[in-house]
Tab-separated table of C-alpha atoms and ligand atoms in Angstrom:
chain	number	residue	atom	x	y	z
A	28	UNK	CA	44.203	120.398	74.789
A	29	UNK	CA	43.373	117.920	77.597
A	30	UNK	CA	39.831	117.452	75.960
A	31	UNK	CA	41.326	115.716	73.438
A	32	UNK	CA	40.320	112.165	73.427
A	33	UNK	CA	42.321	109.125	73.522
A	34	UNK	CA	42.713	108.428	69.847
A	35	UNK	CA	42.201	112.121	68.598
A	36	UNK	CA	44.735	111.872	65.270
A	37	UNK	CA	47.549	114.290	66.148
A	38	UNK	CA	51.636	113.382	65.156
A	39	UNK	CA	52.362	110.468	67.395
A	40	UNK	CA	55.123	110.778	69.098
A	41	UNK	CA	58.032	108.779	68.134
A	42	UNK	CA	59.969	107.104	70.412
A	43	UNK	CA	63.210	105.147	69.238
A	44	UNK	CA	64.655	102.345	71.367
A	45	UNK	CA	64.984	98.474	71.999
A	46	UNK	CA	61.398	96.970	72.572
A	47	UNK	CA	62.832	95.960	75.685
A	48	UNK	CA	63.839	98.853	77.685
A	49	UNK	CA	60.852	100.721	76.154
A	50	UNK	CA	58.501	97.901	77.300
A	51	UNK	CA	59.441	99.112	80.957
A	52	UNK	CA	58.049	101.938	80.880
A	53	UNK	CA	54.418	100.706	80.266
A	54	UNK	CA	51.954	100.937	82.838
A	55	UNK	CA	50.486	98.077	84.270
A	56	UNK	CA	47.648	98.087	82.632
A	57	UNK	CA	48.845	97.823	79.430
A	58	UNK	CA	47.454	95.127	77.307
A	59	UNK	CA	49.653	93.762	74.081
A	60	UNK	CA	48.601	92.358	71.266
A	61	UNK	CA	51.502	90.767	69.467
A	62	UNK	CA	51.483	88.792	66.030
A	63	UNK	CA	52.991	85.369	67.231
A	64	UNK	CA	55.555	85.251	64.577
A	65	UNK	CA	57.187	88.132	65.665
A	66	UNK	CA	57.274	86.866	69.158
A	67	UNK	CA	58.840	83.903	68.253
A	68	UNK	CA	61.513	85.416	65.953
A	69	UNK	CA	62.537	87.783	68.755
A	70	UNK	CA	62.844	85.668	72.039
A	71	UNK	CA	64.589	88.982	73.988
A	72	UNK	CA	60.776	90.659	72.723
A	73	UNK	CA	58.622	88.004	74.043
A	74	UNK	CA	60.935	87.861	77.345
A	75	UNK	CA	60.441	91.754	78.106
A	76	UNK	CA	56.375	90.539	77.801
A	77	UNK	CA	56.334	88.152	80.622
A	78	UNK	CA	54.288	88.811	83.109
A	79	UNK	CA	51.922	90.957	80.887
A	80	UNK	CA	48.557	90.351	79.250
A	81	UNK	CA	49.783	89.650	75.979
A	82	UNK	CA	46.944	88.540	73.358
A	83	UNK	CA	48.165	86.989	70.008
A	84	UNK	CA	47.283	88.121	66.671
A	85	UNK	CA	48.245	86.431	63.523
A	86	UNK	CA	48.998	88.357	60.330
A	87	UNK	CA	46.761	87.850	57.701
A	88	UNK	CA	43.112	89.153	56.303
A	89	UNK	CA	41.722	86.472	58.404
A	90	UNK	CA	42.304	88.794	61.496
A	91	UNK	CA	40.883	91.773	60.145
A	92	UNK	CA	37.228	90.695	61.121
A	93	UNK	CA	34.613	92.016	63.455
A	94	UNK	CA	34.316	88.351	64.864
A	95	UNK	CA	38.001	88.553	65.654
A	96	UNK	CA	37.097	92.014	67.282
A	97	UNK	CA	34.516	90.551	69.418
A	98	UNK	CA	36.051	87.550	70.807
A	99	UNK	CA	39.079	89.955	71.973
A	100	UNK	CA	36.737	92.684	72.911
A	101	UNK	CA	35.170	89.260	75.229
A	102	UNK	CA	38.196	88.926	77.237
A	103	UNK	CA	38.860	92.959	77.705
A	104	UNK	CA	35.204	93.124	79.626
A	105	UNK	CA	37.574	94.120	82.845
A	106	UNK	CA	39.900	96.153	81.565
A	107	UNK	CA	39.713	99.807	82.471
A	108	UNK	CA	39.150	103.147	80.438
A	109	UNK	CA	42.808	104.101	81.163
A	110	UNK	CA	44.394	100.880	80.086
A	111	UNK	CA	46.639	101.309	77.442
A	112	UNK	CA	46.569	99.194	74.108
A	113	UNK	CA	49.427	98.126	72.275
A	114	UNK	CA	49.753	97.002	69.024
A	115	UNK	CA	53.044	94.980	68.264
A	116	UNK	CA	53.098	93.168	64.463
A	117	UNK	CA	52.652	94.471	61.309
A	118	UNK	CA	49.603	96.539	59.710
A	119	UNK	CA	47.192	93.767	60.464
A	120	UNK	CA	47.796	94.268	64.502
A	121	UNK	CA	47.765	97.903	63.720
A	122	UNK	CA	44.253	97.738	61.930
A	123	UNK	CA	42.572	95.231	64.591
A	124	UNK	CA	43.940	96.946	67.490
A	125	UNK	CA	43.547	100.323	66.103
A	126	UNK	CA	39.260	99.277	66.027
A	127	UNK	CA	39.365	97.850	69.188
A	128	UNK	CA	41.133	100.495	70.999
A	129	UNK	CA	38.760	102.855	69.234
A	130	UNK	CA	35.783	100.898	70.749
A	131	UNK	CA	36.695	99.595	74.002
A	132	UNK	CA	35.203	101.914	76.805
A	133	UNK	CA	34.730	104.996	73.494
A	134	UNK	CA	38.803	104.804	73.582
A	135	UNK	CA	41.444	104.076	75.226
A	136	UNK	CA	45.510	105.229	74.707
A	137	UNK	CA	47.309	103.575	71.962
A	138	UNK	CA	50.460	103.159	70.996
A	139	UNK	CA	52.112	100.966	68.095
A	140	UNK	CA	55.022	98.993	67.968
A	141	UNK	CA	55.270	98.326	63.738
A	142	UNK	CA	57.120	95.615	62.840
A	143	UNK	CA	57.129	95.407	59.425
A	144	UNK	CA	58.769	98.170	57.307
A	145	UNK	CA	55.276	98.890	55.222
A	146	UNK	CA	53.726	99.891	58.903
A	147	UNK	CA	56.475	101.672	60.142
A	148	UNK	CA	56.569	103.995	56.835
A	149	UNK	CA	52.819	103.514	56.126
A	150	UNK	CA	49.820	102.080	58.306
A	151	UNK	CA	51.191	102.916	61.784
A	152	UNK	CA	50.662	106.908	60.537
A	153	UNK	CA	47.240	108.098	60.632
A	154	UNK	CA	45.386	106.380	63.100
A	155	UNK	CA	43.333	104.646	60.670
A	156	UNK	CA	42.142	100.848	61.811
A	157	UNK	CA	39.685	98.688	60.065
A	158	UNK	CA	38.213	95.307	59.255
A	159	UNK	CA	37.059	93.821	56.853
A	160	UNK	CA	33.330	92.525	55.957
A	161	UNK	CA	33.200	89.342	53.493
A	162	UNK	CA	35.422	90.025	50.613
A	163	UNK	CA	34.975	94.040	51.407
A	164	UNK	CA	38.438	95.086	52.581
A	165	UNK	CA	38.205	98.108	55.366
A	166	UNK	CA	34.660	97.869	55.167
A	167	UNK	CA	34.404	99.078	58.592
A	168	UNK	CA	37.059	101.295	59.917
A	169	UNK	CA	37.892	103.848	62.431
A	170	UNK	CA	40.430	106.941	63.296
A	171	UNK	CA	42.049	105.889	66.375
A	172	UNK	CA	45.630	107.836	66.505
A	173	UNK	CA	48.641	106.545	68.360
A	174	UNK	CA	49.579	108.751	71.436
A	175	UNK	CA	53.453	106.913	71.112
A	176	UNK	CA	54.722	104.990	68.251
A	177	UNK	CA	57.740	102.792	68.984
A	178	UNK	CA	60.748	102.550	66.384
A	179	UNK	CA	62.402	99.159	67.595
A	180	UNK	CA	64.640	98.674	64.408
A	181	UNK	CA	66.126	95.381	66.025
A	182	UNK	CA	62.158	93.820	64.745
A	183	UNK	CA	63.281	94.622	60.812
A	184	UNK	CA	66.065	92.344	61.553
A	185	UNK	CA	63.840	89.200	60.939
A	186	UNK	CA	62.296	90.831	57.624
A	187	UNK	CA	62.889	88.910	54.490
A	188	UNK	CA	64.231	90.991	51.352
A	189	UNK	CA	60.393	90.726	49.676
A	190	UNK	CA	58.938	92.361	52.862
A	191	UNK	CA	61.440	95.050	52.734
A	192	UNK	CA	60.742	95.565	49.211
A	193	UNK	CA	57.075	96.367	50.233
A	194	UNK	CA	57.626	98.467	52.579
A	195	UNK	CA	60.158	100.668	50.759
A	196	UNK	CA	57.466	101.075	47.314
A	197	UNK	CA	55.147	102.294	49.381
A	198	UNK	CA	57.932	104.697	50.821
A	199	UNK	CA	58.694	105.280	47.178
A	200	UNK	CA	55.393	106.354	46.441
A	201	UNK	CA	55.146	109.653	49.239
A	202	UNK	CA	58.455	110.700	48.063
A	203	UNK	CA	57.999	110.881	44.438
A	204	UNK	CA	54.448	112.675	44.991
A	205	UNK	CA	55.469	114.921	48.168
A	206	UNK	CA	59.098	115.729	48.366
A	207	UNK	CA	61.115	116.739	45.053
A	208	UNK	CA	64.155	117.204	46.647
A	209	UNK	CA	64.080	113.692	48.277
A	210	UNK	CA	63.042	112.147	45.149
A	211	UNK	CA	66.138	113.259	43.257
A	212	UNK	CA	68.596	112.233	46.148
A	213	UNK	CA	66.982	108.709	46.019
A	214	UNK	CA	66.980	108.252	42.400
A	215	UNK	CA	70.645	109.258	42.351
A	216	UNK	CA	71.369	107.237	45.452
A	217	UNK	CA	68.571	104.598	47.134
A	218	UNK	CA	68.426	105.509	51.001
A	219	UNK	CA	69.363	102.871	53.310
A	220	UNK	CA	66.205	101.639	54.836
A	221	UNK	CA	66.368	103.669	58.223
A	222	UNK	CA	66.923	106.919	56.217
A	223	UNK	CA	64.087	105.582	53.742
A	224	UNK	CA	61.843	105.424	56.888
A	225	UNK	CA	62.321	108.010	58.670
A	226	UNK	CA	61.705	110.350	55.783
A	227	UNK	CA	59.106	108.572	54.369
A	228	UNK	CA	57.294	108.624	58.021
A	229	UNK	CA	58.256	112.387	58.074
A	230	UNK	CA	56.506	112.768	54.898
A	231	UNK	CA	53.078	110.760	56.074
A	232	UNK	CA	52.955	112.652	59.289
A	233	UNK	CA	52.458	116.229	57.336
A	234	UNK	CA	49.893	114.851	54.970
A	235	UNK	CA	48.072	113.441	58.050
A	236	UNK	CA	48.877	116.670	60.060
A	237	UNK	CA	47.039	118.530	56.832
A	238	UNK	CA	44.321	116.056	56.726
A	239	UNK	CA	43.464	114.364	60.184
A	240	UNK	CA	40.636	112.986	59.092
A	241	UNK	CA	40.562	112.848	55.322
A	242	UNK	CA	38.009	116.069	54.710
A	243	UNK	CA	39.920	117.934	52.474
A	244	UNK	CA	41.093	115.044	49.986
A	245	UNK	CA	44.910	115.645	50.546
A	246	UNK	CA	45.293	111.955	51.938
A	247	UNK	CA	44.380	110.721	48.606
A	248	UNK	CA	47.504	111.472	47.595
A	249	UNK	CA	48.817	108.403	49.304
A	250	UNK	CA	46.666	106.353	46.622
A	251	UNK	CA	49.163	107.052	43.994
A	252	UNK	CA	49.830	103.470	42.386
A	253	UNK	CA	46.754	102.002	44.590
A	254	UNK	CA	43.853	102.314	41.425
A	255	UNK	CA	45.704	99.357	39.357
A	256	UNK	CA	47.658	97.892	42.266
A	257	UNK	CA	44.318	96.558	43.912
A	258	UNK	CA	43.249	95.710	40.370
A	259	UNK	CA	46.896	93.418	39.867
A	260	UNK	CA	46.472	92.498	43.066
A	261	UNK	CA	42.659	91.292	42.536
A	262	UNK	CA	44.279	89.268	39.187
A	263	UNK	CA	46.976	87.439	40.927
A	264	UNK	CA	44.139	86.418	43.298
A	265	UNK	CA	45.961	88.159	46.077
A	266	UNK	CA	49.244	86.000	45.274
A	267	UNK	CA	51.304	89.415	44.824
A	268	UNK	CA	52.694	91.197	47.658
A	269	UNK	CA	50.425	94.471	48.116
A	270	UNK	CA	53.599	96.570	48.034
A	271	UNK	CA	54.434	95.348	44.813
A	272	UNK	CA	51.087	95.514	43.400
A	273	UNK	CA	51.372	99.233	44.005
A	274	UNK	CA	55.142	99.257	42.656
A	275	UNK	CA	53.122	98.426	38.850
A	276	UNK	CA	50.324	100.526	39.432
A	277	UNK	CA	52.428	103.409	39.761
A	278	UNK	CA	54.653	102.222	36.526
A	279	UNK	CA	50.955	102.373	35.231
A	280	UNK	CA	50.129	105.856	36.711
A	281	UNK	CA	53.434	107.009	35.449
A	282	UNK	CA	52.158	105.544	31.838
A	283	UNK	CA	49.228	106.942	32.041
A	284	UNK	CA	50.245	110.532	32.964
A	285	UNK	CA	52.637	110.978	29.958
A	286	UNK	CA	49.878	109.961	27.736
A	287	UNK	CA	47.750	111.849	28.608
A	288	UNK	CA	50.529	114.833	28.800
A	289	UNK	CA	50.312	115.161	32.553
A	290	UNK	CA	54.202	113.900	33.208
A	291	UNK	CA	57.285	114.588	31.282
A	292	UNK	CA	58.213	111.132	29.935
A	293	UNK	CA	61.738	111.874	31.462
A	294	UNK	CA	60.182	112.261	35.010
A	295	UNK	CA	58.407	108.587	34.294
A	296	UNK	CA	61.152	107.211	32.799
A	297	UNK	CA	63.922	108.266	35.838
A	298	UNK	CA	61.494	107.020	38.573
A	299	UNK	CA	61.152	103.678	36.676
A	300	UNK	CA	64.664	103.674	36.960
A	301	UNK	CA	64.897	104.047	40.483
A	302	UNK	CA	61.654	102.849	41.589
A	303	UNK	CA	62.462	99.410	43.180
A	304	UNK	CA	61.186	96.937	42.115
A	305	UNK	CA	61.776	93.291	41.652
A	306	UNK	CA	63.129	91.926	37.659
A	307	UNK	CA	60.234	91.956	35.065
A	308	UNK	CA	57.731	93.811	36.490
A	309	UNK	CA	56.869	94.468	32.924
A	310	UNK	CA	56.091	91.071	32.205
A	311	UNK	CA	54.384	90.534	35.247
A	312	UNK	CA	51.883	93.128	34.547
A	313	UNK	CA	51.491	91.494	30.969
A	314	UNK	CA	50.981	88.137	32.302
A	315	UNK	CA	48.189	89.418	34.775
A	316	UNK	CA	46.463	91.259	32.179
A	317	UNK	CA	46.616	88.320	29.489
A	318	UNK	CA	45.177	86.156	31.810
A	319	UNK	CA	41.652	88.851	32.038
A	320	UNK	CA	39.268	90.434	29.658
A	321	UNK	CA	39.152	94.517	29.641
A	322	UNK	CA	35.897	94.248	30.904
A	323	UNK	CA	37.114	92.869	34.060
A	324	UNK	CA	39.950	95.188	34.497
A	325	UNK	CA	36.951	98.039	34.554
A	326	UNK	CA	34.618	95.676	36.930
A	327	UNK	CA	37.516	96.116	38.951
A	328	UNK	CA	38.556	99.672	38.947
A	329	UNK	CA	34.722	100.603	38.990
A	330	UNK	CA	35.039	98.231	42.037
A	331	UNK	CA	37.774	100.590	43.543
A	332	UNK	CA	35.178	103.761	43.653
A	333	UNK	CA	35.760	107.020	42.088
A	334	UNK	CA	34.892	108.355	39.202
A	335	UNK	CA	31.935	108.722	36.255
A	336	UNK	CA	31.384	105.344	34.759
A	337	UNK	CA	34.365	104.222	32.724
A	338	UNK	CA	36.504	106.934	33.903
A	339	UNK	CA	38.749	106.546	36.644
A	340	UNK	CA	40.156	109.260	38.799
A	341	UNK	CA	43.176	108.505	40.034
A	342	UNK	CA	46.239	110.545	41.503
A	343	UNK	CA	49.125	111.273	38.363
A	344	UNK	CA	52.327	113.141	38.834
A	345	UNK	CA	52.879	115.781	37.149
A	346	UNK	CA	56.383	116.511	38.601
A	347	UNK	CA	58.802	114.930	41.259
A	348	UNK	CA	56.995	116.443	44.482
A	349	UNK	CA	53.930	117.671	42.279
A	350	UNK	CA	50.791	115.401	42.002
A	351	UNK	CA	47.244	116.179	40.540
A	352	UNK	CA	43.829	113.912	41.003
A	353	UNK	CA	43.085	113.221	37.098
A	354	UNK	CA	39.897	111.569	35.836
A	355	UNK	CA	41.421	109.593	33.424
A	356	UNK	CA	38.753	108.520	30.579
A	357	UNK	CA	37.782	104.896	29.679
A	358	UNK	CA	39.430	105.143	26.212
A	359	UNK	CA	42.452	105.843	27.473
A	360	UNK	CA	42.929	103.217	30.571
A	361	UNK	CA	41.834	100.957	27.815
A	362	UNK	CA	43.928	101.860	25.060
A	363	UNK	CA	47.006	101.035	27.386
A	364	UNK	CA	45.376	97.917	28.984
A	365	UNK	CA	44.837	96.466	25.432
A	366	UNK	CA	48.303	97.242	24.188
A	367	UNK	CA	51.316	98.612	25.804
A	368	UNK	CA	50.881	96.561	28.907
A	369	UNK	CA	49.623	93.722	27.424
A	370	UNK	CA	52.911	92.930	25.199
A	371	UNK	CA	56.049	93.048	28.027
B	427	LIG	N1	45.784	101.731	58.401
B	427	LIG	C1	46.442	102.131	57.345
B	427	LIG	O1	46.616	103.327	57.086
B	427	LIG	C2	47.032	101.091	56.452
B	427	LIG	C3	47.942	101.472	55.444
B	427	LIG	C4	48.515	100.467	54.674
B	427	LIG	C5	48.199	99.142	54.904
B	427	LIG	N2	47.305	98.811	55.878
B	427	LIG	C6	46.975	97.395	56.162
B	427	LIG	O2	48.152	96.759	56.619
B	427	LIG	C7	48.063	95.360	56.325
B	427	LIG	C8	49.376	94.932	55.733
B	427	LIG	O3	50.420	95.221	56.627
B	427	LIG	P1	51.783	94.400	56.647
B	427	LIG	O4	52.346	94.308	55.287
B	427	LIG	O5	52.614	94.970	57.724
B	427	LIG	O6	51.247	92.950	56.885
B	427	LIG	P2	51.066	91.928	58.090
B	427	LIG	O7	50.860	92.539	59.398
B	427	LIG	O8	49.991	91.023	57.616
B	427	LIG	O9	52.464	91.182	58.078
B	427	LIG	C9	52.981	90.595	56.908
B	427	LIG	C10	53.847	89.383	57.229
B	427	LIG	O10	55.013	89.794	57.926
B	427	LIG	C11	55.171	89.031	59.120
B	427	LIG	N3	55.949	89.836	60.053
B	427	LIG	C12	55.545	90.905	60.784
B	427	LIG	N4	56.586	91.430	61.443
B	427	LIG	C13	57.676	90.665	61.145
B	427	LIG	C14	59.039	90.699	61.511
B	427	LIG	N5	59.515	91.663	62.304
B	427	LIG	N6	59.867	89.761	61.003
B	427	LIG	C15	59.394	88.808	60.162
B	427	LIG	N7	58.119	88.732	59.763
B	427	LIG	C16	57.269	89.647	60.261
B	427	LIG	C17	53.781	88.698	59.503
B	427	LIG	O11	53.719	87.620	60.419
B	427	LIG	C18	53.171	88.387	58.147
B	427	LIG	O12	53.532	87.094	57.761
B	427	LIG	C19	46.892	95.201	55.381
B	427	LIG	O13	45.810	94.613	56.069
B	427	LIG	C20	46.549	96.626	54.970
B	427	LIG	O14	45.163	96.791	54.705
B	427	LIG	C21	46.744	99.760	56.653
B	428	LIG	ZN1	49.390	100.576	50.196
């Protein structure tokens, strides 16, 4: 398989370790791009980096731009074809870095270094990178896969409870669609984040390994709670964590299946249950949809793709483990937008 290039999407292999022992065994032409908080929060991280090229990259939308792109892609004019890039932060390294390696030379070697919980469960998988264009999020995007992926749990250390949170929803959301068996043992008993990630990665990998390149629509399945998520997200003007924007949509996917007779309202309600999520999300939907007309909550969705007009298709469970792509029609999203989810 040698003809593989750099960046072909295959399972990357995991390697689990302290970033500083690990960091030895780069070559030397490794470049690192780091988000600056996390070099700052771990001094013994931005020690094992002296001496390297390390390029900073601050969290945030604002990085996720082609401009950002070309000013880095600027100062790599020397580097080689067999350099290899690594990406050290949370997703937004992973996206930028995950274009750039993609571009630089037609690829070079990759390999991640997550640092937040919601890209070691979530956008470190998959070798998907992109930035955004004007308000277009992932406008432009690429498959770039990592050859290594480094599990440095001593990084989660500086996490705050709300990032956690984030990252385990999204973790939340594989295992209730993929894995019944899972499912039940975290409803019964939540998994202590390094269980919760390294079956929710487990659980990524296969749909990736199924799907490398998102042909046969089995990724969407990782969209479950995404349809109203962006939309909440969109209405709190991008003020709610993304992770917990997808913790309602999927209460509202859950909804939303049992009305139209797609879940068993005991599935919804026991994954409510567990699901976790901050106090109130109830009222927090309500205020966010008080605050906008109907008509904007369908600009949105029709925003988010998919679909015939009015109707949105969007991933419903019908069982733990057992998930179906439903077109859901306009009367019925509106029905619950006007009522159920208005009054908390
Ligand atoms: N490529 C994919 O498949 C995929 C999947 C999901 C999300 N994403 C993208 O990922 C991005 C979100 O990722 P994210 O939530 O990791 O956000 P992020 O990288 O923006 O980081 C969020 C915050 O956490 C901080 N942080 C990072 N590591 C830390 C640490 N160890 N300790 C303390 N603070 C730390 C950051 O500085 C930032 O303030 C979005 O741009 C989204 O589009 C991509
Ligand atoms: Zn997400």
């Amino acid at each position: 398989m040698t003809h593989l290039p750099p960046g072909a999407v295959l399972p990357s292999v995991d390697v689990v370790g302290r970033f500083p022992e690990l960091a030895r065994t780069l070559p030397d032409e490794a470049v690192v791009f780091a988000d600056p908080k996390v070099l700052r929060s771990h001094p013994r991280v931005a020690k094992a980096l002296r001496g390297r090229v390390v390029h900073r990259v601050p969290a945030g939308e604002e990085s996720k731009t082609l401009e950002a792109v070309e000013r880095f892609a600027t100062k790599l004019v020397h580097v080689s074809r067999g350099a290899t890039f690594v990406a050290l932060g949370g997703g937004t390294v992973g996206d930028v870095v995950a274009v750039l390696a993609h571009l630089h030379r037609r690829g070079v070697r990759l390999v991640q270094v997550p640092s937040t919980l919601l890209a070691a469960v979530d956008s470190s998988i998959g070798g998907k990178g992109a930035v955004n264009v004007g308000p277009v999020k992932n406008a432009l995007g690429v498959f770039h896969g990592a050859a290594e992926t480094w599990l440095c749990d001593e990084l989660f250390g500086t996490l705050t409870e709300a990032q956690r949170r984030e990252g385990r929803l999204e973790a939340w959301k594989m295992v209730v669609t993929l894995d019944a068996a899972t499912a039940r043992r975290w409803l019964r008993r939540p998994p202590a984040d390094e269980v919760l990630l390294r079956e929710a990665r487990d659980l990524k990998e296969a749909v990736v390994r199924t799907d490398p390149y998102e042909q046969k629509g089995v990724r969407v399945v990782l969209n479950f709670g995404h349809t109203f998520g962006h939309v909440f997200e969109s209405l709190s003007g991008y003020r709610l964590r993304h992770g917990e924007a997808v913790g309602l949509g999927m209460l509202c996917a859950l909804d939303l299946g049992v009305r139209l007779g797609v879940t068993a309202p005991s599935v919804a309600a026991s994954i409510e249950a567990g699901l976790p999520m901050p106090r109130g999300a109830r009222v927090t939907i309500a205020t966010l949809l008080r605050g906008a007309s109907t008509s904007t909550v369908g600009g949105l969705l029709a925003a988010d793709k998919k679909g015939a007009p009015g109707q949105v298709r969007m991933v419903l469970l019908e069982e733990l483990g057992r998930w179906r792509l439903v077109d859901v029609p306009a009367r019925e999203w509106q029905a619950c937008v006007k009522g159920p989810w208005r009054r908390a």
